[in-house]
Coordinates of N, CA and C in Angstrom, one line a residue:
M1 N -75.9 -7.0 38.3 CA -75.2 -8.3 38.5 C -74.5 -8.7 37.3
M2 N -75.0 -8.4 36.1 CA -74.4 -8.8 34.9 C -73.2 -7.9 34.5
I3 N -73.3 -6.6 34.9 CA -72.2 -5.7 34.6 C -70.9 -6.1 35.2
P4 N -70.8 -6.4 36.6 CA -69.6 -6.8 37.2 C -69.0 -8.1 36.5
L5 N -70.0 -9.0 36.2 CA -69.5 -10.3 35.6 C -68.9 -10.0 34.2
L6 N -69.4 -9.1 33.4 CA -68.9 -8.8 32.1 C -67.5 -8.1 32.3
L7 N -67.4 -7.2 33.3 CA -66.1 -6.6 33.5 C -65.0 -7.6 33.9
F8 N -65.5 -8.6 34.7 CA -64.5 -9.6 35.2 C -64.0 -10.4 34.0
L9 N -65.0 -10.9 33.1 CA -64.6 -11.7 32.0 C -63.7 -10.9 31.0
G10 N -64.0 -9.5 30.8 CA -63.2 -8.7 29.9 C -61.8 -8.6 30.5
A11 N -61.7 -8.4 31.8 CA -60.3 -8.2 32.4 C -59.6 -9.6 32.2
L12 N -60.3 -10.7 32.5 CA -59.6 -12.0 32.4 C -59.2 -12.2 30.9
T13 N -60.0 -11.8 30.0 CA -59.7 -12.0 28.5 C -58.5 -11.2 28.2
C14 N -58.4 -9.9 28.6 CA -57.3 -9.0 28.3 C -56.0 -9.6 28.9
K15 N -56.1 -10.1 30.1 CA -54.9 -10.6 30.8 C -54.4 -11.9 30.1
T16 N -55.4 -12.7 29.6 CA -55.0 -13.9 29.0 C -54.3 -13.7 27.7
Y17 N -54.7 -12.7 26.9 CA -54.1 -12.4 25.6 C -53.2 -11.2 25.6
A18 N -52.6 -10.9 26.8 CA -51.6 -9.8 26.8 C -50.3 -10.2 26.1
L19 N -49.8 -9.2 25.3 CA -48.6 -9.5 24.5 C -47.4 -9.7 25.4
Q20 N -46.6 -10.7 25.2 CA -45.4 -10.9 25.9 C -44.4 -11.7 25.1
V21 N -43.1 -11.5 25.4 CA -42.1 -12.2 24.7 C -41.1 -12.8 25.7
D22 N -40.6 -14.0 25.5 CA -39.8 -14.7 26.5 C -38.4 -14.6 26.2
V23 N -37.6 -14.8 27.2 CA -36.1 -14.9 27.1 C -35.7 -16.2 26.5
P24 N -34.8 -16.3 25.5 CA -34.4 -17.6 25.0 C -33.7 -18.5 26.0
F25 N -33.8 -19.8 25.8 CA -33.2 -20.7 26.7 C -31.8 -20.9 26.3
V26 N -30.9 -20.5 27.2 CA -29.4 -20.6 27.0 C -29.0 -20.2 25.6
P27 N -29.0 -19.0 25.3 CA -28.6 -18.5 23.9 C -27.1 -18.7 23.8
L28 N -26.7 -19.3 22.7 CA -25.2 -19.5 22.4 C -24.9 -18.8 21.1
A29 N -23.8 -18.1 21.1 CA -23.3 -17.4 19.9 C -23.1 -18.4 18.8
C30 N -23.5 -18.0 17.6 CA -23.2 -18.8 16.3 C -24.1 -20.0 16.3
L31 N -25.2 -20.1 17.1 CA -26.1 -21.2 17.0 C -27.5 -20.6 16.9
D32 N -28.5 -21.5 16.6 CA -29.9 -21.1 16.4 C -30.6 -21.3 17.7
T33 N -31.6 -20.5 18.0 CA -32.5 -20.6 19.2 C -33.9 -20.1 18.8
F34 N -34.9 -20.5 19.6 CA -36.3 -20.1 19.4 C -36.6 -18.9 20.2
I35 N -37.3 -17.9 19.5 CA -37.9 -16.8 20.3 C -39.4 -17.0 20.4
R36 N -39.9 -17.2 21.6 CA -41.3 -17.5 21.8 C -42.0 -16.3 22.4
F37 N -43.2 -16.0 21.8 CA -44.0 -14.9 22.2 C -45.5 -15.3 22.2
S38 N -46.3 -14.6 22.8 CA -47.7 -14.9 22.9 C -48.6 -13.7 23.1
G39 N -49.9 -13.8 22.8 CA -50.8 -12.6 22.9 C -50.7 -11.7 21.8
G40 N -51.4 -10.6 21.9 CA -51.3 -9.5 20.9 C -52.1 -9.9 19.6
T41 N -51.9 -9.0 18.6 CA -52.6 -9.2 17.3 C -51.6 -9.3 16.2
P42 N -51.6 -10.4 15.5 CA -50.6 -10.5 14.4 C -50.9 -9.4 13.3
S43 N -49.9 -9.0 12.5 CA -48.5 -9.6 12.5 C -47.7 -8.7 13.5
Y44 N -46.4 -9.2 13.8 CA -45.6 -8.6 14.8 C -44.3 -8.2 14.2
T45 N -43.7 -7.2 14.8 CA -42.4 -6.7 14.5 C -41.5 -7.0 15.7
L46 N -40.5 -7.9 15.5 CA -39.6 -8.3 16.6 C -38.3 -7.6 16.4
K47 N -37.8 -7.0 17.5 CA -36.5 -6.2 17.4 C -35.5 -6.8 18.4
I48 N -34.3 -6.8 18.1 CA -33.2 -7.1 19.0 C -32.5 -5.8 19.4
L49 N -32.5 -5.6 20.7 CA -32.0 -4.3 21.2 C -30.7 -4.6 22.1
A50 N -29.8 -3.6 22.0 CA -28.7 -3.7 23.0 C -29.1 -3.2 24.3
A51 N -28.9 -3.9 25.4 CA -29.5 -3.6 26.7 C -28.9 -2.3 27.2
D52 N -27.7 -2.0 26.9 CA -27.0 -0.8 27.5 C -27.4 0.5 26.8
T53 N -27.5 0.4 25.4 CA -27.8 1.6 24.6 C -29.2 1.6 24.0
R54 N -29.9 0.5 24.1 CA -31.2 0.3 23.5 C -31.2 0.6 22.0
K55 N -30.0 0.3 21.4 CA -29.9 0.5 19.9 C -30.5 -0.8 19.3
V56 N -31.2 -0.5 18.2 CA -31.8 -1.6 17.4 C -30.7 -2.3 16.6
L57 N -30.4 -3.5 17.0 CA -29.4 -4.3 16.3 C -29.9 -5.1 15.1
D58 N -31.2 -5.5 15.2 CA -31.8 -6.3 14.1 C -33.3 -6.3 14.3
S59 N -34.1 -6.5 13.3 CA -35.5 -6.6 13.4 C -36.1 -7.6 12.3
F60 N -37.2 -8.1 12.7 CA -37.9 -9.1 11.8 C -39.4 -8.9 11.9
V61 N -40.1 -9.3 10.8 CA -41.5 -9.3 10.8 C -42.0 -10.7 10.8
V62 N -42.7 -11.1 11.9 CA -43.1 -12.5 12.2 C -44.6 -12.5 12.3
T63 N -45.1 -13.7 12.1 CA -46.5 -14.0 12.3 C -46.9 -15.0 13.3
N64 N -46.0 -16.0 13.4 CA -46.2 -17.1 14.4 C -45.1 -17.3 15.3
S65 N -45.4 -17.9 16.5 CA -44.4 -18.2 17.5 C -44.3 -19.8 17.5
P66 N -43.1 -20.3 17.7 CA -41.8 -19.6 17.9 C -41.1 -19.2 16.6
Y67 N -40.2 -18.2 16.7 CA -39.4 -17.8 15.6 C -38.0 -18.3 15.7
L68 N -37.4 -18.9 14.7 CA -36.1 -19.4 14.7 C -35.1 -18.3 14.4
W69 N -34.2 -18.0 15.4 CA -33.3 -16.9 15.3 C -31.9 -17.4 15.3
S70 N -31.1 -17.1 14.3 CA -29.7 -17.4 14.2 C -28.9 -16.4 14.9
I71 N -28.3 -16.7 16.0 CA -27.6 -15.8 16.8 C -26.2 -15.5 16.1
P72 N -25.9 -14.3 15.9 CA -24.6 -14.0 15.3 C -23.5 -14.1 16.4
N73 N -22.3 -13.6 16.0 CA -21.1 -13.7 16.9 C -21.3 -12.5 17.9
A74 N -22.1 -12.7 18.9 CA -22.4 -11.7 19.9 C -22.2 -12.2 21.3
A75 N -21.1 -13.0 21.5 CA -20.8 -13.6 22.8 C -20.6 -12.5 23.8
D76 N -21.1 -12.7 25.1 CA -20.9 -11.9 26.2 C -21.6 -10.5 26.1
R77 N -22.6 -10.4 25.2 CA -23.3 -9.1 25.0 C -24.6 -9.2 25.7
L78 N -25.1 -8.1 26.3 CA -26.4 -8.0 27.0 C -27.4 -7.5 25.9
L79 N -28.5 -8.4 25.7 CA -29.5 -8.0 24.8 C -30.9 -8.2 25.4
L80 N -31.9 -7.7 24.6 CA -33.3 -7.9 25.0 C -34.1 -7.8 23.8
F81 N -35.3 -8.4 23.9 CA -36.3 -8.4 22.7 C -37.4 -7.4 23.0
S82 N -37.8 -6.8 21.9 CA -38.9 -5.9 21.9 C -39.8 -6.2 20.7
I83 N -41.1 -6.5 21.1 CA -42.1 -7.0 20.1 C -43.2 -6.0 20.0
T84 N -43.7 -5.7 18.8 CA -44.9 -4.8 18.6 C -45.9 -5.5 17.7
D85 N -47.1 -5.5 18.2 CA -48.2 -6.2 17.4 C -48.8 -5.2 16.4
A86 N -49.8 -5.7 15.7 CA -50.5 -4.9 14.6 C -51.2 -3.7 15.2
L87 N -51.6 -3.7 16.5 CA -52.3 -2.6 17.1 C -51.4 -1.6 17.8
G88 N -50.0 -1.9 17.7 CA -49.1 -1.0 18.3 C -48.7 -1.3 19.7
V89 N -49.2 -2.4 20.2 CA -48.9 -2.8 21.6 C -47.4 -3.3 21.7
I90 N -46.7 -2.8 22.6 CA -45.3 -3.1 22.8 C -45.0 -3.9 24.0
A91 N -44.2 -4.9 23.9 CA -43.8 -5.7 25.0 C -42.3 -6.0 24.9
E92 N -41.6 -6.1 26.0 CA -40.2 -6.3 26.1 C -39.9 -7.5 27.0
S93 N -38.8 -8.2 26.7 CA -38.3 -9.3 27.5 C -37.4 -8.8 28.5
D94 N -37.0 -9.7 29.4 CA -35.9 -9.4 30.3 C -34.6 -9.4 29.6
V95 N -33.6 -8.8 30.3 CA -32.2 -8.7 29.7 C -31.6 -10.1 29.8
F96 N -30.9 -10.5 28.8 CA -30.2 -11.8 28.8 C -28.8 -11.6 28.2
I97 N -28.0 -12.5 28.4 CA -26.6 -12.5 27.9 C -26.4 -13.7 27.0
V98 N -25.7 -13.4 25.9 CA -25.4 -14.4 24.9 C -24.1 -15.2 25.4
Q99 N -24.3 -16.5 25.5 CA -23.2 -17.3 26.1 C -22.2 -17.6 25.0
R100 N -21.0 -17.9 25.4 CA -19.9 -18.3 24.5 C -19.7 -19.8 24.5
D101 N -19.4 -20.4 23.3 CA -19.1 -21.8 23.2 C -17.9 -22.0 22.4
S102 N -16.8 -22.6 23.0 CA -15.6 -22.7 22.3 C -15.6 -23.7 21.1
H103 N -16.7 -24.5 21.0 CA -16.8 -25.5 19.9 C -17.4 -24.8 18.7
F104 N -17.9 -23.6 18.8 CA -18.6 -23.0 17.6 C -18.0 -21.6 17.5
D105 N -17.8 -21.3 16.2 CA -17.3 -19.9 15.9 C -17.8 -19.5 14.6
C106 N -18.0 -18.2 14.4 CA -18.6 -17.7 13.2 C -18.1 -16.2 13.1
E107 N -18.4 -15.6 11.9 CA -18.0 -14.3 11.7 C -19.2 -13.4 11.4
D108 N -20.4 -13.9 11.7 CA -21.7 -13.2 11.5 C -21.8 -12.1 12.6
T109 N -22.2 -10.9 12.2 CA -22.5 -9.8 13.1 C -23.9 -9.3 12.8
F110 N -24.3 -8.4 13.7 CA -25.6 -7.8 13.5 C -25.6 -6.8 12.3
P111 N -26.7 -6.6 11.6 CA -26.7 -5.7 10.4 C -26.3 -4.3 10.9
G112 N -25.4 -3.7 10.1 CA -24.9 -2.3 10.5 C -23.7 -2.3 11.3
E113 N -23.4 -3.5 11.9 CA -22.2 -3.5 12.8 C -21.0 -4.1 12.1
A114 N -21.2 -4.6 10.8 CA -20.1 -5.2 10.1 C -19.1 -4.1 9.7
S115 N -17.9 -4.4 9.8 CA -16.8 -3.5 9.4 C -16.9 -3.1 8.0
S116 N -16.9 -1.8 7.7 CA -16.9 -1.3 6.3 C -15.5 -1.3 5.6
V117 N -14.5 -1.6 6.4 CA -13.1 -1.5 5.9 C -12.8 -3.0 5.5
T118 N -12.5 -3.1 4.3 CA -12.1 -4.5 3.7 C -10.7 -4.5 3.3
Q119 N -10.0 -5.5 3.5 CA -8.6 -5.7 3.1 C -8.5 -6.0 1.6
P120 N -7.7 -5.3 0.9 CA -7.6 -5.5 -0.5 C -6.9 -6.9 -0.7
P121 N -7.3 -7.6 -1.8 CA -6.7 -8.9 -2.0 C -5.3 -8.9 -2.3
L122 N -4.6 -9.9 -1.9 CA -3.1 -9.9 -2.1 C -2.8 -10.1 -3.6
Q123 N -1.9 -9.3 -4.0 CA -1.5 -9.4 -5.5 C -0.1 -9.8 -5.6
F124 N 0.1 -10.9 -6.3 CA 1.4 -11.4 -6.5 C 1.9 -11.1 -8.0
S125 N 3.1 -10.7 -8.2 CA 3.6 -10.5 -9.5 C 5.0 -11.0 -9.6
T126 N 5.4 -11.3 -10.8 CA 6.8 -11.8 -11.0 C 7.8 -10.8 -10.6
T127 N 7.6 -9.5 -10.9 CA 8.5 -8.5 -10.5 C 8.7 -8.4 -9.0
H128 N 7.6 -8.6 -8.3 CA 7.7 -8.5 -6.8 C 8.5 -9.7 -6.3
I129 N 8.3 -10.9 -6.8 CA 9.0 -12.1 -6.4 C 10.5 -11.9 -6.7
V130 N 10.8 -11.5 -7.9 CA 12.2 -11.3 -8.3 C 12.9 -10.3 -7.5
N131 N 12.3 -9.2 -7.2 CA 12.9 -8.1 -6.4 C 13.1 -8.6 -5.0
S132 N 12.2 -9.5 -4.5 CA 12.4 -9.9 -3.1 C 13.5 -10.9 -2.9
I133 N 13.9 -11.6 -4.1 CA 14.9 -12.6 -4.0 C 16.3 -11.9 -4.3
L134 N 16.4 -11.2 -5.4 CA 17.6 -10.6 -5.8 C 17.9 -9.3 -5.0
P135 N 19.1 -9.0 -4.7 CA 19.5 -7.8 -4.0 C 19.3 -6.6 -4.8
S136 N 18.8 -5.5 -4.3 CA 18.5 -4.3 -5.0 C 19.8 -3.5 -5.2
A137 N 19.8 -2.5 -6.1 CA 21.0 -1.8 -6.4 C 21.4 -0.9 -5.3
S138 N 20.4 -0.5 -4.4 CA 20.7 0.4 -3.3 C 21.3 -0.4 -2.1
S139 N 21.4 -1.7 -2.2 CA 21.9 -2.5 -1.0 C 23.3 -2.3 -0.9
T140 N 23.8 -2.5 0.3 CA 25.3 -2.3 0.6 C 26.1 -3.3 -0.1
P141 N 27.1 -2.9 -1.0 CA 27.9 -3.9 -1.7 C 28.8 -4.6 -0.7
V142 N 29.1 -5.9 -1.1 CA 30.0 -6.7 -0.2 C 31.4 -6.4 -0.6
A143 N 32.2 -6.1 0.4 CA 33.6 -5.8 0.2 C 34.4 -7.0 -0.3
P144 N 35.2 -6.9 -1.3 CA 36.0 -8.0 -1.8 C 37.1 -8.5 -0.8
Q145 N 37.3 -9.8 -0.7 CA 38.3 -10.3 0.2 C 39.7 -10.1 -0.4
D146 N 40.7 -9.9 0.6 CA 42.1 -9.7 0.2 C 42.7 -11.0 -0.2
P147 N 43.6 -11.0 -1.2 CA 44.3 -12.2 -1.6 C 45.2 -12.7 -0.6
P148 N 45.5 -14.0 -0.6 CA 46.5 -14.5 0.5 C 47.8 -13.8 0.4
S149 N 48.4 -13.6 1.6 CA 49.7 -12.9 1.7 C 50.8 -13.9 1.5
K150 N 52.1 -13.4 1.5 CA 53.2 -14.3 1.3 C 53.4 -15.3 2.5
K151 N 53.0 -14.8 3.7 CA 53.1 -15.7 4.9 C 52.1 -16.9 4.7
D152 N 51.0 -16.6 4.2 CA 50.0 -17.7 4.0 C 50.5 -18.7 3.0
W153 N 51.1 -18.2 1.9 CA 51.6 -19.1 0.9 C 52.7 -20.0 1.5
I154 N 53.6 -19.4 2.3 CA 54.7 -20.2 2.9 C 54.1 -21.3 3.9
L155 N 53.0 -20.9 4.6 CA 52.4 -21.8 5.6 C 51.8 -23.0 4.8
Y156 N 51.1 -22.6 3.7 CA 50.5 -23.7 2.9 C 51.6 -24.7 2.3
L157 N 52.7 -24.1 1.9 CA 53.8 -24.9 1.3 C 54.4 -25.8 2.4
L158 N 54.4 -25.4 3.6 CA 54.9 -26.3 4.7 C 53.9 -27.3 5.2
I159 N 52.7 -27.0 5.1 CA 51.7 -27.9 5.7 C 51.4 -29.0 4.7
I160 N 51.4 -28.7 3.4 CA 51.1 -29.8 2.4 C 52.1 -30.9 2.4
P161 N 53.5 -30.6 2.3 CA 54.4 -31.7 2.4 C 54.3 -32.5 3.7
A162 N 54.1 -31.8 4.8 CA 54.0 -32.5 6.1 C 52.8 -33.5 6.1
V163 N 51.7 -33.1 5.5 CA 50.6 -34.0 5.4 C 50.9 -35.2 4.5
L164 N 51.6 -34.9 3.4 CA 51.9 -36.0 2.5 C 52.9 -37.0 3.2
L165 N 53.9 -36.5 4.0 CA 54.8 -37.4 4.7 C 54.1 -38.2 5.7
V166 N 53.1 -37.7 6.4 CA 52.4 -38.4 7.4 C 51.6 -39.6 6.7
I167 N 51.0 -39.2 5.6 CA 50.2 -40.3 4.9 C 51.2 -41.4 4.4
A168 N 52.4 -41.0 3.8 CA 53.3 -42.0 3.3 C 53.8 -42.9 4.5
A169 N 54.1 -42.3 5.7 CA 54.5 -43.1 6.8 C 53.5 -44.1 7.2
I170 N 52.2 -43.7 7.2 CA 51.1 -44.6 7.6 C 51.0 -45.7 6.6
L171 N 51.2 -45.4 5.3 CA 51.1 -46.5 4.3 C 52.3 -47.5 4.5
I172 N 53.5 -47.0 4.8 CA 54.7 -47.8 5.0 C 54.5 -48.8 6.2
V173 N 54.0 -48.2 7.3 CA 53.7 -49.0 8.5 C 52.7 -50.1 8.3
V174 N 51.7 -49.8 7.6 CA 50.6 -50.8 7.3 C 51.2 -51.9 6.4
R175 N 52.1 -51.5 5.4 CA 52.7 -52.5 4.5 C 53.6 -53.4 5.3
V176 N 54.4 -52.9 6.2 CA 55.4 -53.7 7.0 C 54.6 -54.6 7.9
V177 N 53.5 -54.1 8.5 CA 52.8 -55.0 9.4 C 52.2 -56.2 8.6
R178 N 51.7 -55.9 7.5 CA 51.1 -57.0 6.7 C 52.2 -58.0 6.3
K179 N 53.4 -57.5 5.9 CA 54.5 -58.5 5.5 C 54.8 -59.4 6.7
R180 N 55.0 -58.8 7.9 CA 55.4 -59.6 9.1 C 54.3 -60.6 9.4
K181 N 53.1 -60.2 9.3 CA 52.0 -61.1 9.6 C 52.0 -62.3 8.6
R182 N 52.2 -62.0 7.3 CA 52.2 -63.0 6.3 C 53.4 -64.0 6.6
A183 N 54.6 -63.4 6.9 CA 55.8 -64.3 7.2 C 55.6 -65.2 8.4
T184 N 54.9 -64.6 9.4 CA 54.6 -65.4 10.6 C 53.7 -66.6 10.3
Q185 N 52.7 -66.3 9.4 CA 51.8 -67.4 9.1 C 52.5 -68.5 8.3
V186 N 53.4 -68.1 7.3 CA 54.1 -69.1 6.5 C 55.0 -69.9 7.4
Q187 N 55.7 -69.3 8.4 CA 56.6 -70.0 9.3 C 55.8 -71.0 10.1
K188 N 54.6 -70.7 10.6 CA 53.8 -71.6 11.4 C 53.4 -72.8 10.5
E189 N 53.1 -72.6 9.3 CA 52.7 -73.7 8.4 C 53.9 -74.6 8.1
S190 N 55.1 -74.1 8.1 CA 56.3 -74.9 7.8 C 56.9 -75.7 9.0
W191 N 56.5 -75.4 10.2 CA 57.1 -76.0 11.4 C 56.7 -77.5 11.3
P192 N 57.6 -78.5 11.9 CA 57.2 -79.9 12.0 C 56.1 -80.1 13.0
L193 N 55.4 -81.2 12.8 CA 54.3 -81.4 13.7 C 54.8 -81.9 15.0
P194 N 54.1 -81.6 16.1 CA 54.6 -82.1 17.4 C 54.7 -83.6 17.4
Y195 N 55.4 -84.1 18.4 CA 55.7 -85.6 18.5 C 54.4 -86.4 18.6
K196 N 53.5 -85.9 19.3 CA 52.2 -86.7 19.4 C 51.4 -86.7 18.2
H197 N 51.7 -85.7 17.3 CA 50.9 -85.7 16.1 C 51.6 -86.3 14.9
Q198 N 53.0 -86.7 15.1 CA 53.7 -87.4 14.0 C 53.2 -88.8 13.8
P199 N 53.2 -89.2 12.6 CA 52.7 -90.6 12.3 C 53.6 -91.7 12.9
Q200 N 53.0 -92.7 13.5 CA 53.8 -93.8 14.2 C 54.2 -94.8 13.1
I201 N 55.5 -95.1 13.1 CA 56.0 -96.1 12.1 C 56.2 -97.4 12.9
S202 N 55.6 -98.5 12.6 CA 55.7 -99.7 13.3 C 56.9 -100.5 12.7
P203 N 57.6 -101.2 13.6 CA 58.8 -102.0 13.1 C 58.3 -103.1 12.2
P204 N 59.2 -103.7 11.4 CA 58.8 -104.8 10.5 C 58.5 -106.0 11.3
P205 N 57.7 -106.9 10.9 CA 57.3 -108.1 11.6 C 58.6 -109.0 11.9
Y206 N 58.6 -109.7 12.9 CA 59.7 -110.6 13.3 C 59.5 -112.0 12.8
H207 N 60.5 -112.6 12.2 CA 60.5 -113.9 11.7 C 61.7 -114.7 12.3
S208 N 61.5 -115.9 12.6 CA 62.5 -116.7 13.3 C 63.7 -117.1 12.3
S209 N 63.4 -117.1 11.1 CA 64.4 -117.4 10.1 C 65.3 -116.2 9.8
D210 N 64.9 -115.1 10.2 CA 65.7 -113.9 9.9 C 67.0 -113.9 10.7
E211 N 68.2 -113.8 10.0 CA 69.4 -113.9 10.7 C 69.7 -112.7 11.6
R212 N 69.1 -111.6 11.3 CA 69.4 -110.4 12.0 C 68.7 -110.5 13.4
Y213 N 67.8 -111.3 13.5 CA 67.0 -111.3 14.8 C 67.0 -112.8 15.3
P214 N 68.1 -113.2 16.0 CA 68.1 -114.6 16.5 C 67.0 -114.7 17.5
Q215 N 66.9 -116.0 18.0 CA 65.7 -116.3 18.8 C 65.9 -115.7 20.2
Y216 N 67.1 -115.5 20.6 CA 67.3 -115.0 22.0 C 68.0 -113.6 22.0
G217 N 67.9 -112.9 21.1 CA 68.5 -111.6 21.1 C 68.7 -111.0 19.7
Y218 N 69.3 -109.9 19.7 CA 69.5 -109.2 18.4 C 71.0 -109.2 18.1
N219 N 71.3 -109.2 16.8 CA 72.7 -109.1 16.4 C 73.2 -107.6 16.4

């Protein structure tokens, strides 16, 4: 009776402490996430595997759960976790995909996947700047322009006097218009005032003793 009970408790104990690792909750590239695992015997070796090739992309030695993992720039990649405890027990997670977030960007990659080709730094020198501005000796020389011909000179000699004559005529017209305008203004100022605007002159007062003005008529 005791043996089956001990076997049942042993199986229950082994099942309760079985090593397992969980899939992260919505893993986003260039952000941190928690890797949660349970069971097994510490310490643990946690590995990041490529789901298609099962290549080890990164590995960590951890002792406690959860483990904070900084996800590199691995958007749209299929990954899985593999964890091994101190006794050599191995457990793997389900395959998951790293999500992309347009608000976050980084240049971090998995170890060993970084490009070994580096661009040399840009070098600026005075010689390079001068050569880029000034034309080189091998550049095509510019052909000299031909001097003006006799026909061009004749055309210039005809155009210049014509332009001067037009300018002189314009000045004469302007001067004549100004003189006429001024003469008209002076003439208006010298005209007599209209009848209604002329001052009214009253006749001298009448006296009965005045011989020029008799009582019943005028002389």
